[in-house]
Coordinates of C-alpha atoms in Angstrom, one line a residue:
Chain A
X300 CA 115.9 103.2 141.3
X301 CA 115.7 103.7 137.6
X302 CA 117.9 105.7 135.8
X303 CA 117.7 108.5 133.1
X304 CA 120.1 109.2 130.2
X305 CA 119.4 112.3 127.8
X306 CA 121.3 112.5 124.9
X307 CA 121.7 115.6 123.2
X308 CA 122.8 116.2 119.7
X309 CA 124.0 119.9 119.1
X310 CA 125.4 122.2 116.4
X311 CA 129.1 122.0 118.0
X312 CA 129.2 118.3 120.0
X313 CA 127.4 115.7 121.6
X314 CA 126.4 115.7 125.3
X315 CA 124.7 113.0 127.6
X316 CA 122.8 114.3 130.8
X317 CA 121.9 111.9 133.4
X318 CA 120.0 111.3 136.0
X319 CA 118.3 109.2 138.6
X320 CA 114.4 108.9 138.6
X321 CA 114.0 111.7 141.0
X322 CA 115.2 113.8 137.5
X323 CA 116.1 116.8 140.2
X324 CA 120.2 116.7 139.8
X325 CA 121.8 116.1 136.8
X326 CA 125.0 115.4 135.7
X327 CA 126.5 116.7 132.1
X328 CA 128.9 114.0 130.4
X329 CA 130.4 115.9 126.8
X330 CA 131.1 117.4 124.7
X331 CA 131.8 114.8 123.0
X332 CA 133.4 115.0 119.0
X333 CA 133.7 118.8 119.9
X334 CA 132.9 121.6 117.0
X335 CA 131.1 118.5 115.1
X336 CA 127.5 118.7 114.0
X337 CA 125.6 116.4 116.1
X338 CA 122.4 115.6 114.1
X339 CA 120.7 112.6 116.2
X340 CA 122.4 110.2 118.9
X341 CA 119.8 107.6 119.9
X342 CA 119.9 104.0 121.8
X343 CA 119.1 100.6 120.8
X344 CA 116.1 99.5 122.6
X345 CA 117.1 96.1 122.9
X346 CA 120.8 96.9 124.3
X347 CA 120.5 100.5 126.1
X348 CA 124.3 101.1 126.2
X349 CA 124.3 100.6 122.3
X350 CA 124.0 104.2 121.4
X351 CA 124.5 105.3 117.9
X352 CA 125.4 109.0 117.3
X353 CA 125.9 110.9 113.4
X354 CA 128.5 113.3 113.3
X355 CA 128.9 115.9 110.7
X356 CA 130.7 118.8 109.5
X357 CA 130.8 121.3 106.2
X358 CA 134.0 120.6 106.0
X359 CA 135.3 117.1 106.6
X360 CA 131.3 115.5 105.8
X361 CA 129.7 112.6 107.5
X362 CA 131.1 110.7 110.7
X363 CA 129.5 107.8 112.2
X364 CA 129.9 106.3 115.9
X365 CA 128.9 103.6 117.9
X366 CA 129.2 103.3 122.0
X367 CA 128.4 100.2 123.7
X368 CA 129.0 102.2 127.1
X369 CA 126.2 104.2 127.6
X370 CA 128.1 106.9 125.7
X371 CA 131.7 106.5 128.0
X372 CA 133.5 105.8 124.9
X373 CA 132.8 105.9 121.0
X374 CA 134.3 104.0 117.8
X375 CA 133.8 105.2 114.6
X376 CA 131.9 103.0 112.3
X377 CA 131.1 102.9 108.6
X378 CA 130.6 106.3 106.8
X379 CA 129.6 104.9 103.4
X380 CA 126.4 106.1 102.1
X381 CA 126.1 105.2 98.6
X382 CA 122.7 105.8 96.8
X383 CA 121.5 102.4 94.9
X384 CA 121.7 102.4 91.2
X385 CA 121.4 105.7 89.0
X386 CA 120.6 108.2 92.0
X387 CA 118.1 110.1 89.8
X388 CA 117.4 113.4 90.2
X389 CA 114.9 115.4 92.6
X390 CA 113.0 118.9 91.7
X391 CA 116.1 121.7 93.0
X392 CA 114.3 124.8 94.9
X393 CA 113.8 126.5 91.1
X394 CA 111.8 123.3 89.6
X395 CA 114.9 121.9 87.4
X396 CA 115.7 118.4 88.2
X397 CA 118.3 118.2 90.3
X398 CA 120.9 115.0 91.1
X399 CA 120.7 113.0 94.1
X400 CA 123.7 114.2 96.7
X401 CA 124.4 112.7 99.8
X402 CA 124.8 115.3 102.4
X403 CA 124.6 114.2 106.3
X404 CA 122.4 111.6 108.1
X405 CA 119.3 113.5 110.3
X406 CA 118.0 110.4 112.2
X407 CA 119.2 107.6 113.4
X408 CA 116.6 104.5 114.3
X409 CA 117.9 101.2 115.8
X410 CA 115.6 98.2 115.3
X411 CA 113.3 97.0 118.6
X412 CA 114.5 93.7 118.2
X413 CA 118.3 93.7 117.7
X414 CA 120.8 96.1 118.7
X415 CA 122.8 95.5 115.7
X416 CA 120.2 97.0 113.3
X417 CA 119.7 100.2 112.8
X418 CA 118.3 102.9 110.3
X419 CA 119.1 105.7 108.8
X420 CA 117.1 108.9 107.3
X421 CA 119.5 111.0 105.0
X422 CA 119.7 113.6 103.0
X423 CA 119.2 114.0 100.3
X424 CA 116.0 112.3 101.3
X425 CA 117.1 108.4 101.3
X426 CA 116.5 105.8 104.1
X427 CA 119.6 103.1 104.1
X428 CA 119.6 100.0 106.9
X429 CA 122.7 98.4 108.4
X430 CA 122.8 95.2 110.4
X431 CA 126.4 95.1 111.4
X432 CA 126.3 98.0 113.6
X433 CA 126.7 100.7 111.8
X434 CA 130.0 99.2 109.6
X435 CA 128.0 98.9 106.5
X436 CA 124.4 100.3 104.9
X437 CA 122.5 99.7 102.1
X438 CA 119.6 101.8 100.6
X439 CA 116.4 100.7 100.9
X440 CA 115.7 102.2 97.3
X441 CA 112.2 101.2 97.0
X442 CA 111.0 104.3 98.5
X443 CA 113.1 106.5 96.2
X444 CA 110.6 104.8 93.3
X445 CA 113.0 101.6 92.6
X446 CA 110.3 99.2 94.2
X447 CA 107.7 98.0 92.1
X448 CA 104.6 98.8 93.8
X449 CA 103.0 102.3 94.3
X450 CA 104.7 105.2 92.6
X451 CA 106.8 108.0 95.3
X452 CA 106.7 109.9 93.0
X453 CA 110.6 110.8 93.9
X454 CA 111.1 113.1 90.9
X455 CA 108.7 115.5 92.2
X456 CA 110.2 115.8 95.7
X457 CA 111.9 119.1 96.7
X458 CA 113.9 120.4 99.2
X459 CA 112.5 122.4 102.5
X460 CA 114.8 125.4 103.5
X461 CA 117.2 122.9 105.9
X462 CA 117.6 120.4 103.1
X463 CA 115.6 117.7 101.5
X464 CA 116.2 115.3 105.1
X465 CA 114.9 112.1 105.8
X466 CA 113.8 113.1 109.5
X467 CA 111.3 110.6 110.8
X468 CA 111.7 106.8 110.9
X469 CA 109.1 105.4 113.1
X470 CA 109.2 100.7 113.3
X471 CA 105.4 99.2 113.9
X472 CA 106.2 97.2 117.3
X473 CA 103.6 95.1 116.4
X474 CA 104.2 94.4 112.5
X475 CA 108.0 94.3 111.5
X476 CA 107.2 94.6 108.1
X477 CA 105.7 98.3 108.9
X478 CA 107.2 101.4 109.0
X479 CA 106.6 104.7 108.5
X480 CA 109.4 107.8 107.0
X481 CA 108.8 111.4 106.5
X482 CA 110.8 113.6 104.6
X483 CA 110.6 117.9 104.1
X484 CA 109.4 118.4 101.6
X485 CA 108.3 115.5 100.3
X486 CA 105.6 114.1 103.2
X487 CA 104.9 110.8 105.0
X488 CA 105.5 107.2 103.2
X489 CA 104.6 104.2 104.4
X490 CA 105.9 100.4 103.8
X491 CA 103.7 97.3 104.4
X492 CA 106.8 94.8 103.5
X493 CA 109.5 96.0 105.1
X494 CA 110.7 98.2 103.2
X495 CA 110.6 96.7 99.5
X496 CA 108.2 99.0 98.2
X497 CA 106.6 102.7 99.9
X498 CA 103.5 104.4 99.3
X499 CA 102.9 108.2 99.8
X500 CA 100.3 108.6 102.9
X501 CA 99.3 112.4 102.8
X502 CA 95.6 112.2 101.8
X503 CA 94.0 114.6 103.8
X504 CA 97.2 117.1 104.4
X505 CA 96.9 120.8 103.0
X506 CA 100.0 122.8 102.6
X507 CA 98.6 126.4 100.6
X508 CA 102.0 127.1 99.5
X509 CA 101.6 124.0 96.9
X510 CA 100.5 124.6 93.8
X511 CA 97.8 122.0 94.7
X512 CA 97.8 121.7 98.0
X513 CA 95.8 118.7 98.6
X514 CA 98.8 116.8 96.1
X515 CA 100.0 113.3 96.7
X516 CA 104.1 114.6 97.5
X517 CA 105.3 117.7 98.5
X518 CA 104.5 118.4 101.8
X519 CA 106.5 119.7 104.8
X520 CA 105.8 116.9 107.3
X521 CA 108.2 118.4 110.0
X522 CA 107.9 115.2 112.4
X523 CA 105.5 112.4 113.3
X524 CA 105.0 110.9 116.3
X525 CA 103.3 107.1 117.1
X526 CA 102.7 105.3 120.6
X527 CA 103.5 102.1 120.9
X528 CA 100.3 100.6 122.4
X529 CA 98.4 102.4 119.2
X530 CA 100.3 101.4 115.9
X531 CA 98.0 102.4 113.7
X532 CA 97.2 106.2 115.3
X533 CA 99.7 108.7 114.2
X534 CA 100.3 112.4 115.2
X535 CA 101.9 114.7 113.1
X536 CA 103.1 118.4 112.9
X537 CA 103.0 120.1 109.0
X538 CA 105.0 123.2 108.4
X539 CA 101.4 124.2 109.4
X540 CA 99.0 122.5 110.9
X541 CA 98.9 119.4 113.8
X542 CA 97.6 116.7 112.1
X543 CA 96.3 113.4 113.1
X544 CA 95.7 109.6 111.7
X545 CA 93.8 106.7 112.9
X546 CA 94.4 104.2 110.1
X547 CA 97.7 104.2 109.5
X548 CA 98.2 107.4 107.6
X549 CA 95.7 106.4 105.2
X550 CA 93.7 109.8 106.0
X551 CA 94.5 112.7 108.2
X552 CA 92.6 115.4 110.2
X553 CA 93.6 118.5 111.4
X554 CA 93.3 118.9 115.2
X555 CA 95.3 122.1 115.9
X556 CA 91.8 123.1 117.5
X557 CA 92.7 126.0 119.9
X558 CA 96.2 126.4 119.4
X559 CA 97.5 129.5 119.3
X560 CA 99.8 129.1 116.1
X561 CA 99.9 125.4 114.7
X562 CA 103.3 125.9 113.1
X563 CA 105.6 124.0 114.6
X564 CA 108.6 121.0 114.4
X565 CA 108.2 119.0 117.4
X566 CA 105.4 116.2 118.7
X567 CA 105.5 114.2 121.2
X568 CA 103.2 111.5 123.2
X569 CA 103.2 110.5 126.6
X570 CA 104.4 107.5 127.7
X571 CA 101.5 106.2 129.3
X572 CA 98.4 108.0 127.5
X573 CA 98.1 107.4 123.8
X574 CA 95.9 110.4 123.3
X575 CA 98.3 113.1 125.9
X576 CA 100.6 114.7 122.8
X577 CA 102.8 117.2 123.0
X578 CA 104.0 120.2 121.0
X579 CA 106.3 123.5 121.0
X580 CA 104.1 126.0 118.6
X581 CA 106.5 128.8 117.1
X582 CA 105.0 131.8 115.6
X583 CA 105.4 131.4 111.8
X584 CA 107.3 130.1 108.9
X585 CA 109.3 133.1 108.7
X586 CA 109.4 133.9 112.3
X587 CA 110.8 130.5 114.0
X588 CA 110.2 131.7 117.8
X589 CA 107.7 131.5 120.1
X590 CA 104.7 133.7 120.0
X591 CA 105.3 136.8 122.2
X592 CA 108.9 135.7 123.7
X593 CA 107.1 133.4 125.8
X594 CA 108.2 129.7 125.5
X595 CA 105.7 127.4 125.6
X596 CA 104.1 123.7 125.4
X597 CA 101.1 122.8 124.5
X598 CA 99.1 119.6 126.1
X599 CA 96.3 117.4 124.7
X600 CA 94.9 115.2 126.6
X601 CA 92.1 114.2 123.9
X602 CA 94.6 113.4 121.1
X603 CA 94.3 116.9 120.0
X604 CA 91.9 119.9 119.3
X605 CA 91.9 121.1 122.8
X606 CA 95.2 122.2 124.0
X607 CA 96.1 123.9 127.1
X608 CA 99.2 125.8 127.6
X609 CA 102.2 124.5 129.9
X610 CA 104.5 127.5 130.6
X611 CA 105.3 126.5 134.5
X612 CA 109.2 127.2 134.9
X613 CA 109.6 128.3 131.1
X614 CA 110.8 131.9 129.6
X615 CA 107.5 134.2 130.2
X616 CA 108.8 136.9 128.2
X617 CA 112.4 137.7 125.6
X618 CA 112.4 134.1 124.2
X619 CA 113.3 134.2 120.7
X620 CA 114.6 130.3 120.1
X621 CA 113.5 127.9 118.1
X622 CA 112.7 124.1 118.8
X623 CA 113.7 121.6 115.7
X624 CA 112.0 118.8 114.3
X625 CA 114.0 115.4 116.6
X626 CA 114.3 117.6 119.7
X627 CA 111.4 116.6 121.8
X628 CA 111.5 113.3 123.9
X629 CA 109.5 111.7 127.0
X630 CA 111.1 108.8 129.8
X631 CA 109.2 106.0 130.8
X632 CA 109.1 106.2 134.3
X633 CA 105.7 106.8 135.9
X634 CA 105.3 109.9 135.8
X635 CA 106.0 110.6 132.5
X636 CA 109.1 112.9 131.9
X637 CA 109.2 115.2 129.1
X638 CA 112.1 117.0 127.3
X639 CA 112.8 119.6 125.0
X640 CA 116.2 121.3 124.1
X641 CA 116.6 124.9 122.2
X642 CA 118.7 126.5 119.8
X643 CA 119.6 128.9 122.5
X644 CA 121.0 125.7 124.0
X645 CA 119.1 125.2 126.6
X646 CA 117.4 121.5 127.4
X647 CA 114.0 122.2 129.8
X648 CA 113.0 119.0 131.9
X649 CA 109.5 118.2 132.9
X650 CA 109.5 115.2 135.4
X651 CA 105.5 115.5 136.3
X652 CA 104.4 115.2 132.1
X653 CA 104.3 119.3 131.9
X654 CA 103.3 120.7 135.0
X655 CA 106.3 122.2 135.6
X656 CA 109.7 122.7 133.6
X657 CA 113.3 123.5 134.5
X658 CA 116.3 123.9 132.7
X659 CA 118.4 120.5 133.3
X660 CA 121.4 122.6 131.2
X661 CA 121.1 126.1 129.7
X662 CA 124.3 127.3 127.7
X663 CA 124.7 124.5 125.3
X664 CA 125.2 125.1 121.6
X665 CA 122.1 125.0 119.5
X666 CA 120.5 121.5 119.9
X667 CA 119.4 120.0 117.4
X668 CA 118.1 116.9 119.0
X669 CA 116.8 115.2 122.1
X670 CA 116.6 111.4 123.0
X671 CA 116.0 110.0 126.5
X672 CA 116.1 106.8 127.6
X673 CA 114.7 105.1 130.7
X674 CA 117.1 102.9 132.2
Chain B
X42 CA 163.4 105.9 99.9
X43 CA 163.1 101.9 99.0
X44 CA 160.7 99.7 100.4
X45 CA 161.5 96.2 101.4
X46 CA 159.4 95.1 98.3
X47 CA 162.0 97.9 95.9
X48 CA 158.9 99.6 95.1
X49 CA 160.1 103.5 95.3
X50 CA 158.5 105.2 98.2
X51 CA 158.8 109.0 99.8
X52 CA 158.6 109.7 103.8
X53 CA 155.6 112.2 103.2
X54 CA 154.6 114.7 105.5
X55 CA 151.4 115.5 106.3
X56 CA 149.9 118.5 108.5
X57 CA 145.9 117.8 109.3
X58 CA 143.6 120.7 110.4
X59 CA 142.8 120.2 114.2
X60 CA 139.3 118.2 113.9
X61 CA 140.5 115.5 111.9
X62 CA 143.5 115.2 113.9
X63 CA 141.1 114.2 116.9
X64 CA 139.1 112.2 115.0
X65 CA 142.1 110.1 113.9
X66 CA 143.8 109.8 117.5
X67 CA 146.9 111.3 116.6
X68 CA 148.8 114.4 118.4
X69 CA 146.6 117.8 118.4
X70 CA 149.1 119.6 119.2
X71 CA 149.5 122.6 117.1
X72 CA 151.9 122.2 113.8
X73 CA 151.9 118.2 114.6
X74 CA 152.0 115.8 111.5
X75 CA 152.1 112.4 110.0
X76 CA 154.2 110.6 108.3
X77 CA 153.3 108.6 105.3
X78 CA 155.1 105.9 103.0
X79 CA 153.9 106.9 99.8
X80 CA 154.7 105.7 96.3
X81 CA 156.8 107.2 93.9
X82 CA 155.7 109.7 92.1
X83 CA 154.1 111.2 95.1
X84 CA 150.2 112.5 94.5
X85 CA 147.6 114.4 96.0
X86 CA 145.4 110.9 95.6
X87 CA 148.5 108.2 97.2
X88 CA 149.1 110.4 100.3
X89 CA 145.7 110.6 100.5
X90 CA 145.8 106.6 99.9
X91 CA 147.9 106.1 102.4
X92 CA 146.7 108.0 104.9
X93 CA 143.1 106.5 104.6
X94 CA 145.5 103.4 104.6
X95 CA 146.7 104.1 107.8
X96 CA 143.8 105.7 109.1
X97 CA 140.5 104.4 108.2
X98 CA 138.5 106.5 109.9
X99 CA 139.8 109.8 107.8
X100 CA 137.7 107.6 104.8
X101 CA 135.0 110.2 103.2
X102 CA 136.2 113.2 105.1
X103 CA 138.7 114.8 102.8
X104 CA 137.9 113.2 100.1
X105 CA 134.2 112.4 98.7
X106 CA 133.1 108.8 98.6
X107 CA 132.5 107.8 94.8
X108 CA 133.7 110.8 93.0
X109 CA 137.3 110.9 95.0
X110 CA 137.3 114.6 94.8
X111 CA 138.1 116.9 97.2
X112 CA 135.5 118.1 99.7
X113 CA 134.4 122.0 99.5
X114 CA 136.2 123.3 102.4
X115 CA 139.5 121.1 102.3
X116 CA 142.5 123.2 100.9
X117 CA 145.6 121.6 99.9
X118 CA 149.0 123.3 100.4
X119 CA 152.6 122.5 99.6
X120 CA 155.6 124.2 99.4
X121 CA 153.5 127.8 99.8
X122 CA 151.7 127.5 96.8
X123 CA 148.0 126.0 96.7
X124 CA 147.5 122.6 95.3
X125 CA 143.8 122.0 96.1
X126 CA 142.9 122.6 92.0
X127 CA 145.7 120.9 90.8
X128 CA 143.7 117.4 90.7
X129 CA 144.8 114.0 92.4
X130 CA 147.3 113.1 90.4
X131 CA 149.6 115.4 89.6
X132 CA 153.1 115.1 91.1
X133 CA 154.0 117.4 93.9
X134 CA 157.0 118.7 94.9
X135 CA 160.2 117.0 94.9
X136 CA 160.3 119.1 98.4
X137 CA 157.1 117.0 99.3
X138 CA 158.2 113.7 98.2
X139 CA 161.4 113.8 100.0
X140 CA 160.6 114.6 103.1
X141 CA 161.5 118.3 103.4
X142 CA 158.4 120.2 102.8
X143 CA 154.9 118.9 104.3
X144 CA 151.5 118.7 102.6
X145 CA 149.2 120.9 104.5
X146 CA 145.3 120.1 104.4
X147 CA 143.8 123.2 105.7
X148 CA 139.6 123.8 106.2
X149 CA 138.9 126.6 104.4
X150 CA 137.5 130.0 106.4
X151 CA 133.9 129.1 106.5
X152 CA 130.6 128.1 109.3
X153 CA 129.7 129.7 112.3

């Protein structure tokens, strides 16, 4: 019977959950590098007991570890995160240019083809590559302007309220030479040749609280999901607004439709339906909890614009958490699984694609991200 | 205090704060140290050398990578007084050097 292993990053350790496919009892493995910042843990597709995990901490900075157990046991790999050349500067929250710091690394993204790659999305906003397994990484500085192609525009980007991060790193299964970043508040890039030179893909995105808010940069892209049967669709959820792409990210649409609030961090796709997406709406911008106290999901099966609440086994009233950006995740088994954690530290299971929800572990520290792998 | 080599070196001392005493596998047990060989005159940036030395994985986490100053909410302390804006290379204590006194690194009082 398959297996499932959910790894959790949270504000004070790492924890892996498991399972088998029945997803009923699960068993809690952590916290590993206790009172540590756990930003992202994710696992190589190619070897699933590769798992890659960035550790961090206001005090002592940025720690890196690798497990080639399934998460049993960790070594710490490279922590050297050196921006390429001059770093340049970036616009600081009051408009004056501001220098290029390295702070922590928000996502992790091993390559689909060998376990020894993997990516990195930083902050402040950078996207660096290793392929020794996390000894050594190297800035790929075309999309902070140093390619030679279409201008990012890098100067101009600014930070969101958590930090200018690096958050998404989505790999075209079908064209290695493809991928796709987003960074707060900067917005969605794209690279056609592997990541020599970037182009800024946010025509048709509308953030009001730009100056001009149809602009090339600056938007808050919070996350952006792909599936991998449909390369070229992607879905995405703005500070406001759900958002959706069919070429590539060449043009967007809005297809919030009926939801309730389209604010938001997380979106998700299930496994088996290219147009089933998933997100968490929270009420506002300055009010990051559900609407009412009551937690909810919210289901598309039409690739968005009609959305029906999922709320079967989840807080109906006194919920006040928040779900962030990397902390939504779905298995692969048949009936697709779907995960979520909280920053009340709770992680709510779904093994029947949002019927029903539990929680699979409820007093955790506030997570900050959820990965799940089907093994 | 002579290496094998005769370069001069002092049996230093050194008291980590709790998380990067887990993160370099040594003792956690409260008030537990390291010793270093460090080189005469004895600095805030060759224990800190040598310690990085001997434990690689401490690289970047007291010190920043490419400016090799220290981090925000790192403290250094020696002989009761507070070395943490004294720079890397000024000599510490004879106390420190020989042996007698430890150099405390200390997180500052900060974070939820």
């Amino acid at each position: 019977m398959s297996k499932v292993r959910v790894l959790v990053g949270t504000k004070k350790g790492a924890f892996v959950l498991e399972s088998d496919g029945k997803r009923a009892a699960w068993e809690v493995n952590g916290p590993f590098f206790a009172g540590w910042e756990i930003y992202h843990m994710k696992g190589s597709p190619v070897n699933p007991e590769r798992l890659y995990a960035s550790q961090s901490s206001g005090w002592s900075g940025q720690v890196m570890q690798r497990s080639d157990d399934g998460g049993k046991t960790w070594a710490v790999v490279g922590n050297k995160f050196a921006y390429d050349g001059v770093p340049g500067t970036h616009q600081w929250y009051d408009g004056t240019p501001h220098p290029w710091e390295f702070k922590r690394v928000w996502h992790l993204e091993p390559s689909l083809t060998d376990a020894d790659t993997v990516f990195a999305g930083v902050e402040d906003a950078a996207l660096f590559k290793s392929t020794d397994g996390g000894a050594t990484w190297a800035e790929l500085s075309g999309l902070r302007g140093h390619g030679v192609g279409t201008d990012t525009h890098a100067p101009q980007w600014q930070p969101g309220a958590g930090g200018m991060c690096l958050h998404t790193i989505i790999v075209d299964p079908t064209n290695a030479d493809r991928m796709y970043i987003a960074i707060s508040a900067a917005g969605a890039f794209r690279t056609d040749d592997g990541g020599k030179n970037w182009k800024p893909i946010n025509k048709g995105l509308v953030s009001d609280i730009m100056p001009n808010p149809t602009a090339e940069v600056g938007h808050c892209v919070h996350h952006v999901a792909m599936h991998p049967a449909r390369p070229d669709t992607l879905f995405m959820q703005k500070h406001w607004h759900v958002m959706r792409s069919d070429n590539a990210g060449d043009e967007w649409k809005k297809v919030s439709g009926n939801l309730p609030t389209d604010f938001g961090f997380v979106i998700d796709i299930h496994a088996h339906e290219p147009e089933t997406i998933y997100v968490a709406p929270i009420k506002s911008d300055s009010e990051h909890f559900p609407l009412e106290g009551k937690l909810r999901v919210y289901r598309s099966k039409t690739g968005g614009n009609e959305w029906e609440e999922l709320g079967n086994g989840l807080p109906d009233r006194n919920c006040y958490v928040n779900v962030l950006r990397d902390a939504m995740a779905v298995d692969k088994l048949d009936a697709c699984g779907v995960y979520f954690g909280t920053t009340g530290g709770q992680v709510y299971a779904s093994a029947d694609a949002g019927e029903s929800w539990k929680a699979i572990v409820h007093d955790l520290p506030a997570v900050l991200s959820v990965e799940v792998q089907t093994l | 205090m002579d290496s094998e080599q005769g370069t001069a070196t002092g049996l230093v001392r050194v008291v980590l704060p709790y998380h990067l005493r887990v993160l370099a596998g040594v003792s956690t047990e409260a008030g537990s140290e390291v010793r270093l060989e460090v080189a005469l005159p004895v600095t805030i940036g060759r224990v800190l050398d040598a310690l990085e030395g001997k434990y690689p994985v401490l690289g970047g986490t007291i010190r920043e990578y490419g400016t090799g100053q220290r981090r925000a909410f790192l403290r250094f302390f020696a002989c009761e007084e507070d070395w943490s804006h004294e720079g890397m290379d000024k000599e510490l204590p004879e106390a420190v050097a020989a042996g007698k006194e430890p150099l405390l690194v200390v997180g500052a009082i900060a974070g939820g």
